[in-house]
PDB file of C-alpha atoms in Angstrom:
ATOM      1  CA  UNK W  15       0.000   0.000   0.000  1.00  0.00           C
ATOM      2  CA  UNK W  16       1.840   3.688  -1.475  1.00  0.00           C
ATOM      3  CA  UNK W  17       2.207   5.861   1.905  1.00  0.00           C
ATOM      4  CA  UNK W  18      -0.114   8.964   1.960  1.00  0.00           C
ATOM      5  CA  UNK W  19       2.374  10.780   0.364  1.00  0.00           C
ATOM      6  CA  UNK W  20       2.533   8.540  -2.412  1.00  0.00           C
ATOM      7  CA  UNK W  21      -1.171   8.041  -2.691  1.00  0.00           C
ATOM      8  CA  UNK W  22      -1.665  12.069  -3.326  1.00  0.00           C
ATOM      9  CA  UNK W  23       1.139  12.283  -5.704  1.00  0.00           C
ATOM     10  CA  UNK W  24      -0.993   9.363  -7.684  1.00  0.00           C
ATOM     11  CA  UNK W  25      -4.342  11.221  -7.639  1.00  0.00           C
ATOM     12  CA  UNK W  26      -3.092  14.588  -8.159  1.00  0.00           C
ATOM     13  CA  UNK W  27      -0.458  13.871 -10.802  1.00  0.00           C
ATOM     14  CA  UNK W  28      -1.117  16.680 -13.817  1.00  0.00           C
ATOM     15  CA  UNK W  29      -2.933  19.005 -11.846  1.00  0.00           C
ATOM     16  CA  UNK W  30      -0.122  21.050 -10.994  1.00  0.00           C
ATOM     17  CA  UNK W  31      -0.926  25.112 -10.632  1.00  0.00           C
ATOM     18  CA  UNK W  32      -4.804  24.007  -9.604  1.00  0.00           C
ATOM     19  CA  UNK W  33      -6.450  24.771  -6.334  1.00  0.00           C
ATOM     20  CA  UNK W  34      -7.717  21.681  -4.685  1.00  0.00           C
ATOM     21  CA  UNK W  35     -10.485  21.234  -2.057  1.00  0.00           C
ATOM     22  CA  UNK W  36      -9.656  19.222   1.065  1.00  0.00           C
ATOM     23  CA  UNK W  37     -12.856  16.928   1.300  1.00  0.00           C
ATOM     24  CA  UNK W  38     -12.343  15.991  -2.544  1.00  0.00           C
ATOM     25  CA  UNK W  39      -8.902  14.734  -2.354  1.00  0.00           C
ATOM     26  CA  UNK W  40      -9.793  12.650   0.591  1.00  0.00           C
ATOM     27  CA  UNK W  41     -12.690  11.321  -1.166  1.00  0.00           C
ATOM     28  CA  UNK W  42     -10.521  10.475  -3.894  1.00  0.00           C
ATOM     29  CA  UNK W  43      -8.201   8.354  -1.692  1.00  0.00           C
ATOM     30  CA  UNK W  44     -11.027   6.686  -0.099  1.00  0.00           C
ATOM     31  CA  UNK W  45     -12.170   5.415  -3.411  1.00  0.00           C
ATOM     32  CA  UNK W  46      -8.874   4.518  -5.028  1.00  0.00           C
ATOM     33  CA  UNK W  47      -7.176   3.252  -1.627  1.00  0.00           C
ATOM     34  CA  UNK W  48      -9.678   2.796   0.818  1.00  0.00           C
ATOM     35  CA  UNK W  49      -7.771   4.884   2.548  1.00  0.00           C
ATOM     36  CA  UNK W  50      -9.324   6.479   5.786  1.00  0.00           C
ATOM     37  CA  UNK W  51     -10.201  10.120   5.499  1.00  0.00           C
ATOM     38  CA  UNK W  52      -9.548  11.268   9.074  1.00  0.00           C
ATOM     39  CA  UNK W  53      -5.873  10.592   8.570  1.00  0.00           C
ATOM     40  CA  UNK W  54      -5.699  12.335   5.720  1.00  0.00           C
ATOM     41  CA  UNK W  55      -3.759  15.770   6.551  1.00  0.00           C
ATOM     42  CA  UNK W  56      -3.097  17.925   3.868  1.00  0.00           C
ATOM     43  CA  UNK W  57      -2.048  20.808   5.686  1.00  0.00           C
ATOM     44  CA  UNK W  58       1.086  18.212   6.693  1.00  0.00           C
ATOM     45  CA  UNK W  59       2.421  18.205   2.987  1.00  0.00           C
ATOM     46  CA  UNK W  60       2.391  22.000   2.750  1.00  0.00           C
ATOM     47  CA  UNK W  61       5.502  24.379   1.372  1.00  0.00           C
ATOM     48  CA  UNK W  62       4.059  27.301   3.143  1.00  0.00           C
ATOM     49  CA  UNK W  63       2.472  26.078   6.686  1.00  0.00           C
ATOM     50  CA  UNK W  64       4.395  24.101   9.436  1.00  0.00           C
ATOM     51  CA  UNK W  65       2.476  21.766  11.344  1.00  0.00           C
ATOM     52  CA  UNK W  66       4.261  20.429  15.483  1.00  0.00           C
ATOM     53  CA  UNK W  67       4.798  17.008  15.317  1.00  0.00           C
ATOM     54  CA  UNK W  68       6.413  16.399  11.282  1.00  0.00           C
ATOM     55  CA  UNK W  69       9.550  16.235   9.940  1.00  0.00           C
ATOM     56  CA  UNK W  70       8.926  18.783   7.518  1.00  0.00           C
ATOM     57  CA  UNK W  71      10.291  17.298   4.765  1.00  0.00           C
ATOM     58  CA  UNK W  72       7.443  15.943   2.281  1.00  0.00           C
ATOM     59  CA  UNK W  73       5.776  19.166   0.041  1.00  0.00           C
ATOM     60  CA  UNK W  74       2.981  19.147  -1.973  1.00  0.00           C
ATOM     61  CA  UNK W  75       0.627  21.976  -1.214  1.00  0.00           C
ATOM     62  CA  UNK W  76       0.594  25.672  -1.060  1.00  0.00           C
ATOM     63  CA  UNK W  77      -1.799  26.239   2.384  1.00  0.00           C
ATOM     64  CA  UNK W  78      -4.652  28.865   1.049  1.00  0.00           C
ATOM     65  CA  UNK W  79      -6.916  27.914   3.846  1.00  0.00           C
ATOM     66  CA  UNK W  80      -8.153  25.148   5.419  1.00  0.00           C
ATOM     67  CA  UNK W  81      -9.929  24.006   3.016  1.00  0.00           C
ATOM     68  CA  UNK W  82      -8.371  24.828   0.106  1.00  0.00           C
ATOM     69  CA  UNK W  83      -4.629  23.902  -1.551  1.00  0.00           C
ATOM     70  CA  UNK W  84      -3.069  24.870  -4.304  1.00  0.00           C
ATOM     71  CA  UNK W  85      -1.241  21.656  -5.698  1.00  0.00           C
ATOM     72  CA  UNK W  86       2.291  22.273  -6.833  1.00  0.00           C
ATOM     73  CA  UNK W  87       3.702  18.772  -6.622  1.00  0.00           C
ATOM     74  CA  UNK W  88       7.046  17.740  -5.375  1.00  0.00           C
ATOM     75  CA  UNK W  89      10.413  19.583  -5.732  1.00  0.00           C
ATOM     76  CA  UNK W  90       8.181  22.620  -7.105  1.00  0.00           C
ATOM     77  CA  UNK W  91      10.370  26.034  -7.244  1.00  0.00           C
ATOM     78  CA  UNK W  92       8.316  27.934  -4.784  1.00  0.00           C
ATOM     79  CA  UNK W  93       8.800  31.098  -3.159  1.00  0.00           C
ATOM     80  CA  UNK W  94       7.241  32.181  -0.264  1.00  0.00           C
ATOM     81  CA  UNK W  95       6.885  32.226   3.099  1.00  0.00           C
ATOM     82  CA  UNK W  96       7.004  29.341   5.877  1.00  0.00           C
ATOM     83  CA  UNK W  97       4.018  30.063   8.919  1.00  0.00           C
ATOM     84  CA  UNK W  98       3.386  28.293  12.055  1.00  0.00           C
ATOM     85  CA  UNK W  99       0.927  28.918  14.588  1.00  0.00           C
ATOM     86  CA  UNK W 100       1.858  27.078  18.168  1.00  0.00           C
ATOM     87  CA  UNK W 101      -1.595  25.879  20.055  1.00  0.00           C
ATOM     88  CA  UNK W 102      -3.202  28.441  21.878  1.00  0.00           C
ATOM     89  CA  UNK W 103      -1.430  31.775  20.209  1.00  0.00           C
ATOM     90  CA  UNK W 104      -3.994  33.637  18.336  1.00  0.00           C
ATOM     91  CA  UNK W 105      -1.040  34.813  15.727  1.00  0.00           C
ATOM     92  CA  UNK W 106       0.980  32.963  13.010  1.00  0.00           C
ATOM     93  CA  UNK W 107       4.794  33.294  13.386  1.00  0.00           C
ATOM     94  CA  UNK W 108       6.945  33.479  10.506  1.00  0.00           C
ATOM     95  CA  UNK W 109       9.446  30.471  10.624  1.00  0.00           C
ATOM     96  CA  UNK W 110      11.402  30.180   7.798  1.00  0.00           C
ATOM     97  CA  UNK W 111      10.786  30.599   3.867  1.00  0.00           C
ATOM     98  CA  UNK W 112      11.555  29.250   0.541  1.00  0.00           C
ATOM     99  CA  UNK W 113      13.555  30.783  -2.189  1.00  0.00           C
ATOM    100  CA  UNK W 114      13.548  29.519  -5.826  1.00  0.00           C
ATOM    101  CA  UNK W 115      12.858  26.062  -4.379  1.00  0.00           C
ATOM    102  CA  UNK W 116      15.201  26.514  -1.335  1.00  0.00           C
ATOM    103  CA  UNK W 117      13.856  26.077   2.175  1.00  0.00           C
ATOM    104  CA  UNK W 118      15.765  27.876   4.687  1.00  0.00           C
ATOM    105  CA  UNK W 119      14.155  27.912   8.557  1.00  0.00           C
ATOM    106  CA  UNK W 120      14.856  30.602  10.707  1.00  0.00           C
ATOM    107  CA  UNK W 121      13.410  32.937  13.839  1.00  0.00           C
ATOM    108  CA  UNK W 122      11.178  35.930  12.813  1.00  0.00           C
ATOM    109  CA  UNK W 123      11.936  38.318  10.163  1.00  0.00           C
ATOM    110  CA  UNK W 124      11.321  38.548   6.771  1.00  0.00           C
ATOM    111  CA  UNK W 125      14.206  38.427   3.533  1.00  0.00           C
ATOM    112  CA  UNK W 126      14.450  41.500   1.121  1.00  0.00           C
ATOM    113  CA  UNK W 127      13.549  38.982  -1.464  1.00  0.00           C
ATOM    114  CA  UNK W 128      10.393  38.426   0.112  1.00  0.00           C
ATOM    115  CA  UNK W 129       9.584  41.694   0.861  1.00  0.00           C
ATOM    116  CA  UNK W 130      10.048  42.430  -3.006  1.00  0.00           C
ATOM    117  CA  UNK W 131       7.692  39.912  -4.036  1.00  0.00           C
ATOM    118  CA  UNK W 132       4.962  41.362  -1.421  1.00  0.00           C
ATOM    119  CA  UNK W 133       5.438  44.625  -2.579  1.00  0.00           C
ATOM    120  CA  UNK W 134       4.382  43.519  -6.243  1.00  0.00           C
ATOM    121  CA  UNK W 135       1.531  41.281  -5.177  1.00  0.00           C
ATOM    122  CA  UNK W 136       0.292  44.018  -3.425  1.00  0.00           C
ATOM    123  CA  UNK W 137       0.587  46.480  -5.815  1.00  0.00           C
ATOM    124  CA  UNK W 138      -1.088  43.645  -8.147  1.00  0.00           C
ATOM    125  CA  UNK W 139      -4.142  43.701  -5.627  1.00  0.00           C
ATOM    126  CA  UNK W 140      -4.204  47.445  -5.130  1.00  0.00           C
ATOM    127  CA  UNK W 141      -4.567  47.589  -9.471  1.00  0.00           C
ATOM    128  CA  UNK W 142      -7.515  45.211  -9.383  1.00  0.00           C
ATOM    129  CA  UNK W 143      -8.940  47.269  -6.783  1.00  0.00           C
ATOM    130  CA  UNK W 144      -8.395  50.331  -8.599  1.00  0.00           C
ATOM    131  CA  UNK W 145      -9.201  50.039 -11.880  1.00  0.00           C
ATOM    132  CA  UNK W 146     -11.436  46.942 -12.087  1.00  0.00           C
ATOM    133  CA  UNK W 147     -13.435  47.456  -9.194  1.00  0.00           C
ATOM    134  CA  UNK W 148     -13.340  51.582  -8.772  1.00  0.00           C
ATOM    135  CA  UNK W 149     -12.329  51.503  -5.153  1.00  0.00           C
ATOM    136  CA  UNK W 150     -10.936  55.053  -4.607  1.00  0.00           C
ATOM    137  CA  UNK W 151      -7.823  55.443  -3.278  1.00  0.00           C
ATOM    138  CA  UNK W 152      -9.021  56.631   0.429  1.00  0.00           C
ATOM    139  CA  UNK W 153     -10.943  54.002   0.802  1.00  0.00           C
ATOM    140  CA  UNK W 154      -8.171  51.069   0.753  1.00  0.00           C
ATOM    141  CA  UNK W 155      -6.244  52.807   3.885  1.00  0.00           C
ATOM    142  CA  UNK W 156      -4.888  49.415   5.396  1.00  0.00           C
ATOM    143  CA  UNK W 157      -3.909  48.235   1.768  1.00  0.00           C
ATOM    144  CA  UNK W 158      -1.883  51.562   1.048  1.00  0.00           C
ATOM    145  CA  UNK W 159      -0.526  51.317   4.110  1.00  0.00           C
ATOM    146  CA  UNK W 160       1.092  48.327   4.085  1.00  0.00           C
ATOM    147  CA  UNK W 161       2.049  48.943   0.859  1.00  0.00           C
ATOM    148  CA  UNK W 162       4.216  52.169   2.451  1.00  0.00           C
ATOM    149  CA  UNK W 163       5.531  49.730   5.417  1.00  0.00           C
ATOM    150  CA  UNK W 164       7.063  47.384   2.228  1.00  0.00           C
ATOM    151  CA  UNK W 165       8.541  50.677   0.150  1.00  0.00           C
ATOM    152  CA  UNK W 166      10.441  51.968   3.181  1.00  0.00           C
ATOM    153  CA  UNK W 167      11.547  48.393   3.820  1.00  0.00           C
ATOM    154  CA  UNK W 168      13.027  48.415   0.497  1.00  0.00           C
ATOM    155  CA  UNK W 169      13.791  51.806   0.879  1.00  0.00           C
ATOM    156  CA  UNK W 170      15.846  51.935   3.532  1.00  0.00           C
ATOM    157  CA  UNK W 171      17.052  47.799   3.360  1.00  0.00           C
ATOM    158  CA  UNK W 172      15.715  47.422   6.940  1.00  0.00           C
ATOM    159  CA  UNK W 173      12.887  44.734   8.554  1.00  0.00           C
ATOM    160  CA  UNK W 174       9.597  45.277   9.546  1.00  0.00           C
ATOM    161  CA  UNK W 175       8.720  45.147  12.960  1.00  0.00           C
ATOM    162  CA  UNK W 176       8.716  41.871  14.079  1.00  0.00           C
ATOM    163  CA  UNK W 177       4.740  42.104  15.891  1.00  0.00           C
ATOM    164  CA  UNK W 178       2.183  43.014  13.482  1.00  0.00           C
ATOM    165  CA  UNK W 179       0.715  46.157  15.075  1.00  0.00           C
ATOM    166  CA  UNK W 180       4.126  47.051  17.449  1.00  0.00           C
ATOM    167  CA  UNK W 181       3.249  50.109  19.113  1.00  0.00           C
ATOM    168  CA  UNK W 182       5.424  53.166  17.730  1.00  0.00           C
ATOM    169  CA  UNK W 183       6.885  52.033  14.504  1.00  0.00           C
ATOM    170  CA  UNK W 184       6.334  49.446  11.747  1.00  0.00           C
ATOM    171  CA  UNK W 185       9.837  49.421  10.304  1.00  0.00           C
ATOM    172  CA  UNK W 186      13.583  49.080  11.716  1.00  0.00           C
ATOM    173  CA  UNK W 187      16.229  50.540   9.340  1.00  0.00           C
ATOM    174  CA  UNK W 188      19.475  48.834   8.603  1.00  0.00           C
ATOM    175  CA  UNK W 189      21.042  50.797  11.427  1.00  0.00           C
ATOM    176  CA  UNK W 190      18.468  50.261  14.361  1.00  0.00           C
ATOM    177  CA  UNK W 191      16.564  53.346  13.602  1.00  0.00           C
ATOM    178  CA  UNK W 192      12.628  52.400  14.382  1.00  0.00           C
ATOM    179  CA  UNK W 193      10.541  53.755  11.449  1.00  0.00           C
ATOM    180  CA  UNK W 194       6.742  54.978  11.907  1.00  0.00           C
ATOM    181  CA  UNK W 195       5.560  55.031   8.430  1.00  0.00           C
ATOM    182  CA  UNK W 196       2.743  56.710   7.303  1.00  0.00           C
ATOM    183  CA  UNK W 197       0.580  56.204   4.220  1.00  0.00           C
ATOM    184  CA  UNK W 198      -2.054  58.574   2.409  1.00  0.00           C
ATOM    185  CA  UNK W 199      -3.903  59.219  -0.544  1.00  0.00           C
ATOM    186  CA  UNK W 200      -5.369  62.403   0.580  1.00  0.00           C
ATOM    187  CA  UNK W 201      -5.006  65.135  -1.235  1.00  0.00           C
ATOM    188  CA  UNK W 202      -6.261  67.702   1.864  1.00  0.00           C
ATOM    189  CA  UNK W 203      -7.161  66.893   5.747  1.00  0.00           C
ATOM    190  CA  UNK W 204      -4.501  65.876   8.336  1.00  0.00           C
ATOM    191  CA  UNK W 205      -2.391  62.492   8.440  1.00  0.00           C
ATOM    192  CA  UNK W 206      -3.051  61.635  12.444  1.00  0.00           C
ATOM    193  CA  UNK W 207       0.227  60.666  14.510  1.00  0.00           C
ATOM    194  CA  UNK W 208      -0.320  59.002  18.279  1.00  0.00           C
ATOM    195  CA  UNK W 209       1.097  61.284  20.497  1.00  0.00           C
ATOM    196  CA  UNK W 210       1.325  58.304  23.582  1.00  0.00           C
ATOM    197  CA  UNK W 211       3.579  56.517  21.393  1.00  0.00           C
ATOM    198  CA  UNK W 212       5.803  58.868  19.299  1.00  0.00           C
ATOM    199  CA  UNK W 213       8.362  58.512  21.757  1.00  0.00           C
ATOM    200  CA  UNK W 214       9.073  54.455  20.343  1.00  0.00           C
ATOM    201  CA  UNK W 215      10.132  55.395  16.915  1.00  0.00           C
ATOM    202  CA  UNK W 216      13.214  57.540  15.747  1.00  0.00           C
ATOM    203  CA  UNK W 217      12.528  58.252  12.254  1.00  0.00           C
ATOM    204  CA  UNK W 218       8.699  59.217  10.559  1.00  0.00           C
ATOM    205  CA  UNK W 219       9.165  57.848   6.573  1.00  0.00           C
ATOM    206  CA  UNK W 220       5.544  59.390   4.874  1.00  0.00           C
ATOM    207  CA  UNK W 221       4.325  58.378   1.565  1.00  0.00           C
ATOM    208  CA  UNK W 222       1.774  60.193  -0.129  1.00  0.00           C
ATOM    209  CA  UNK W 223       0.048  57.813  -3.217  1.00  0.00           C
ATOM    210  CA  UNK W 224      -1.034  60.059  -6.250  1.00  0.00           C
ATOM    211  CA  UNK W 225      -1.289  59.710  -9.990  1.00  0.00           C
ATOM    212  CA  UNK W 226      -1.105  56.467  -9.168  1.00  0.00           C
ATOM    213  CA  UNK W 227       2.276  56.245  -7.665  1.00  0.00           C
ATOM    214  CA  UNK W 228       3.835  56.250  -4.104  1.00  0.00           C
ATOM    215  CA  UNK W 229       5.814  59.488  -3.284  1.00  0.00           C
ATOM    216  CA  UNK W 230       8.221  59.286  -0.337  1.00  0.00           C
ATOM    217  CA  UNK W 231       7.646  63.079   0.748  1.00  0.00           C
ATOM    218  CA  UNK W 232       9.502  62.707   3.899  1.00  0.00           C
ATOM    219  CA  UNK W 233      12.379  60.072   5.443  1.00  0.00           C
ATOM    220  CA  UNK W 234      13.811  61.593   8.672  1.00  0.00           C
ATOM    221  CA  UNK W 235      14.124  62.405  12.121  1.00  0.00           C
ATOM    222  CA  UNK W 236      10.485  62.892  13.982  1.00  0.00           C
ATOM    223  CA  UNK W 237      11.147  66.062  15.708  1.00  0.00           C
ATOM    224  CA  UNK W 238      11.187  68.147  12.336  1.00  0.00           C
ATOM    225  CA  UNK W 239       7.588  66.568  11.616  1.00  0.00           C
ATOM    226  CA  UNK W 240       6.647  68.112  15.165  1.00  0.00           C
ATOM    227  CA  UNK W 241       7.406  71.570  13.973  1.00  0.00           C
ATOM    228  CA  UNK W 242       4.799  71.434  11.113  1.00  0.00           C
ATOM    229  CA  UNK W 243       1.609  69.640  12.772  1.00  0.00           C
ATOM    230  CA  UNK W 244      -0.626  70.684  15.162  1.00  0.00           C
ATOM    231  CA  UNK W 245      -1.082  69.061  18.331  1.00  0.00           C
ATOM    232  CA  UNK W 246      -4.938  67.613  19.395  1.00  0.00           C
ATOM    233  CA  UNK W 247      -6.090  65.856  21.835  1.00  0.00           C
ATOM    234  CA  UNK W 248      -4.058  62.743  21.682  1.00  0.00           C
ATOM    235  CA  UNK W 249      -2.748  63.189  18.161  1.00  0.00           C
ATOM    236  CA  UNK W 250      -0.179  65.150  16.617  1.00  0.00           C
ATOM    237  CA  UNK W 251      -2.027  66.335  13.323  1.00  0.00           C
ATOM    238  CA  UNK W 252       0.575  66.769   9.722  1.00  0.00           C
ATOM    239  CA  UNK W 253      -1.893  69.059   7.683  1.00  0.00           C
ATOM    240  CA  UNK W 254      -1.461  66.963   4.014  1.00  0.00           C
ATOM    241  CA  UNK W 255      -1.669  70.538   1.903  1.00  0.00           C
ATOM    242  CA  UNK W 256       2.169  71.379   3.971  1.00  0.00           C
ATOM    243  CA  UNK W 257       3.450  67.754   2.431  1.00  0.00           C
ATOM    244  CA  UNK W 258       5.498  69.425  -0.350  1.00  0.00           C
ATOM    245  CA  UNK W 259       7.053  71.728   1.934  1.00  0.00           C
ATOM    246  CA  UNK W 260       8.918  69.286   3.935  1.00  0.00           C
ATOM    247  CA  UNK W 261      12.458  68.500   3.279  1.00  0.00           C
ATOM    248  CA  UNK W 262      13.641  64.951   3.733  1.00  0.00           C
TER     249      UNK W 262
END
């Protein structure tokens, strides 16, 4: 009898590239092996999703969610991050990732190479959004904005912050500096800035998106960005109309 392994390399051979649904791959080893469907685990065979208790070693799958896979088949050249969530953390860690084919485990962080290929899918998905579904620009604020977190990663060859949401800044430059980066695609209002945790970041890096491009107006210390805002209530306030006045 072929191991599991074997058995979805059999029933999947030539559908490389397609997404697959969970419950129909187990039905087809059922049928063809008799094979028990509760032991079937495809999230075990994944490129992109480590699972506690496995070597690690067999990949077939690209995790999309739990449901669904895409099949890439064995030795595929993949690209693309490794995740693992322990039991009983709410968040996914990042534990490694693949290059061309190349698996390479690690602790947190994420590879320039990596970064790059985020910052084009995204831009990808902010097109579609765009100019196939008419979405304006102010209305895809978290997409924009972690487009802006990717460009100053890029920008200034640093990491992002290694806690989605770290308090202060999202990016830390190749020389330590912590980077708050700020995104727009205002063209007139204020760009808010938490006073309670300005003093966590070193550097402000501001990006204003227009004729559909990202402008870095500003990369720099944060005290010069205090001189032009106004200060309210628990915000510092950068009025967007002064953008083109600041120097980086």
């Amino acid at each position: 009898m072929p191991t599991i392994y074997e058995q979805l390399q059999e029933v999947l051979a030539g559908r490389e590239g397609e997404l697959v649904y969970a419950g129909d791959v187990k039905a087809l080893l059922a049928e063809k092996y008799g094979t028990n469907t509760g032991s079937v685990m495809l999230s075990d065979y994944c490129y992109n999703r480590y699972n506690n208790g496995i070597a690690f070693t067999k990949h077939l799958f690209q995790y999309i969610d739990r449901n669904t896979y895409k099949y890439l088949g064995e030795h595929a050249n993949y690209t693309g991050l490794i995740f693992h969530k322990q039991q009983g953390e709410a968040a996914e860690r990042i534990v490694g990732e693949w290059i061309g084919g190349v698996k390479y485990m690690k602790g947190d962080g994420i590879s320039k190479a990596q970064v790059e290929q985020l910052y084009t899918y995204y831009q990808d998905i902010l097109r579609y959004e765009l100019h196939v579904l008419q979405t304006k620009p102010t209305e895809l604020r978290h997409l924009l904005g972690r487009i802006g977190e990717f460009l100053c990663v890029l920008q200034t060859d640093g990491q992002l912050a290694l806690n989605v949401n770290e308090p202060g800044y999202d990016v830390i430059g190749a020389n330590g500096r912590k980077i708050s980066v700020k995104t727009t695609a205002q063209a007139s209002g204020f760009i808010p800035i938490n006073r309670n945790t300005f003093h966590l970041c070193d550097d402000l890096f501001i990006v204003q998106y227009k004729n559909e491009a990202f402008h870095v107006v500003y990369f720099g210390d944060k005290e010069h960005i205090v001189e032009h805002c106004r200060a309210y209530d628990k915000t510092y306030e950068l009025d967007v109309s002064k953008l083109n006045k600041l120097t980086m």
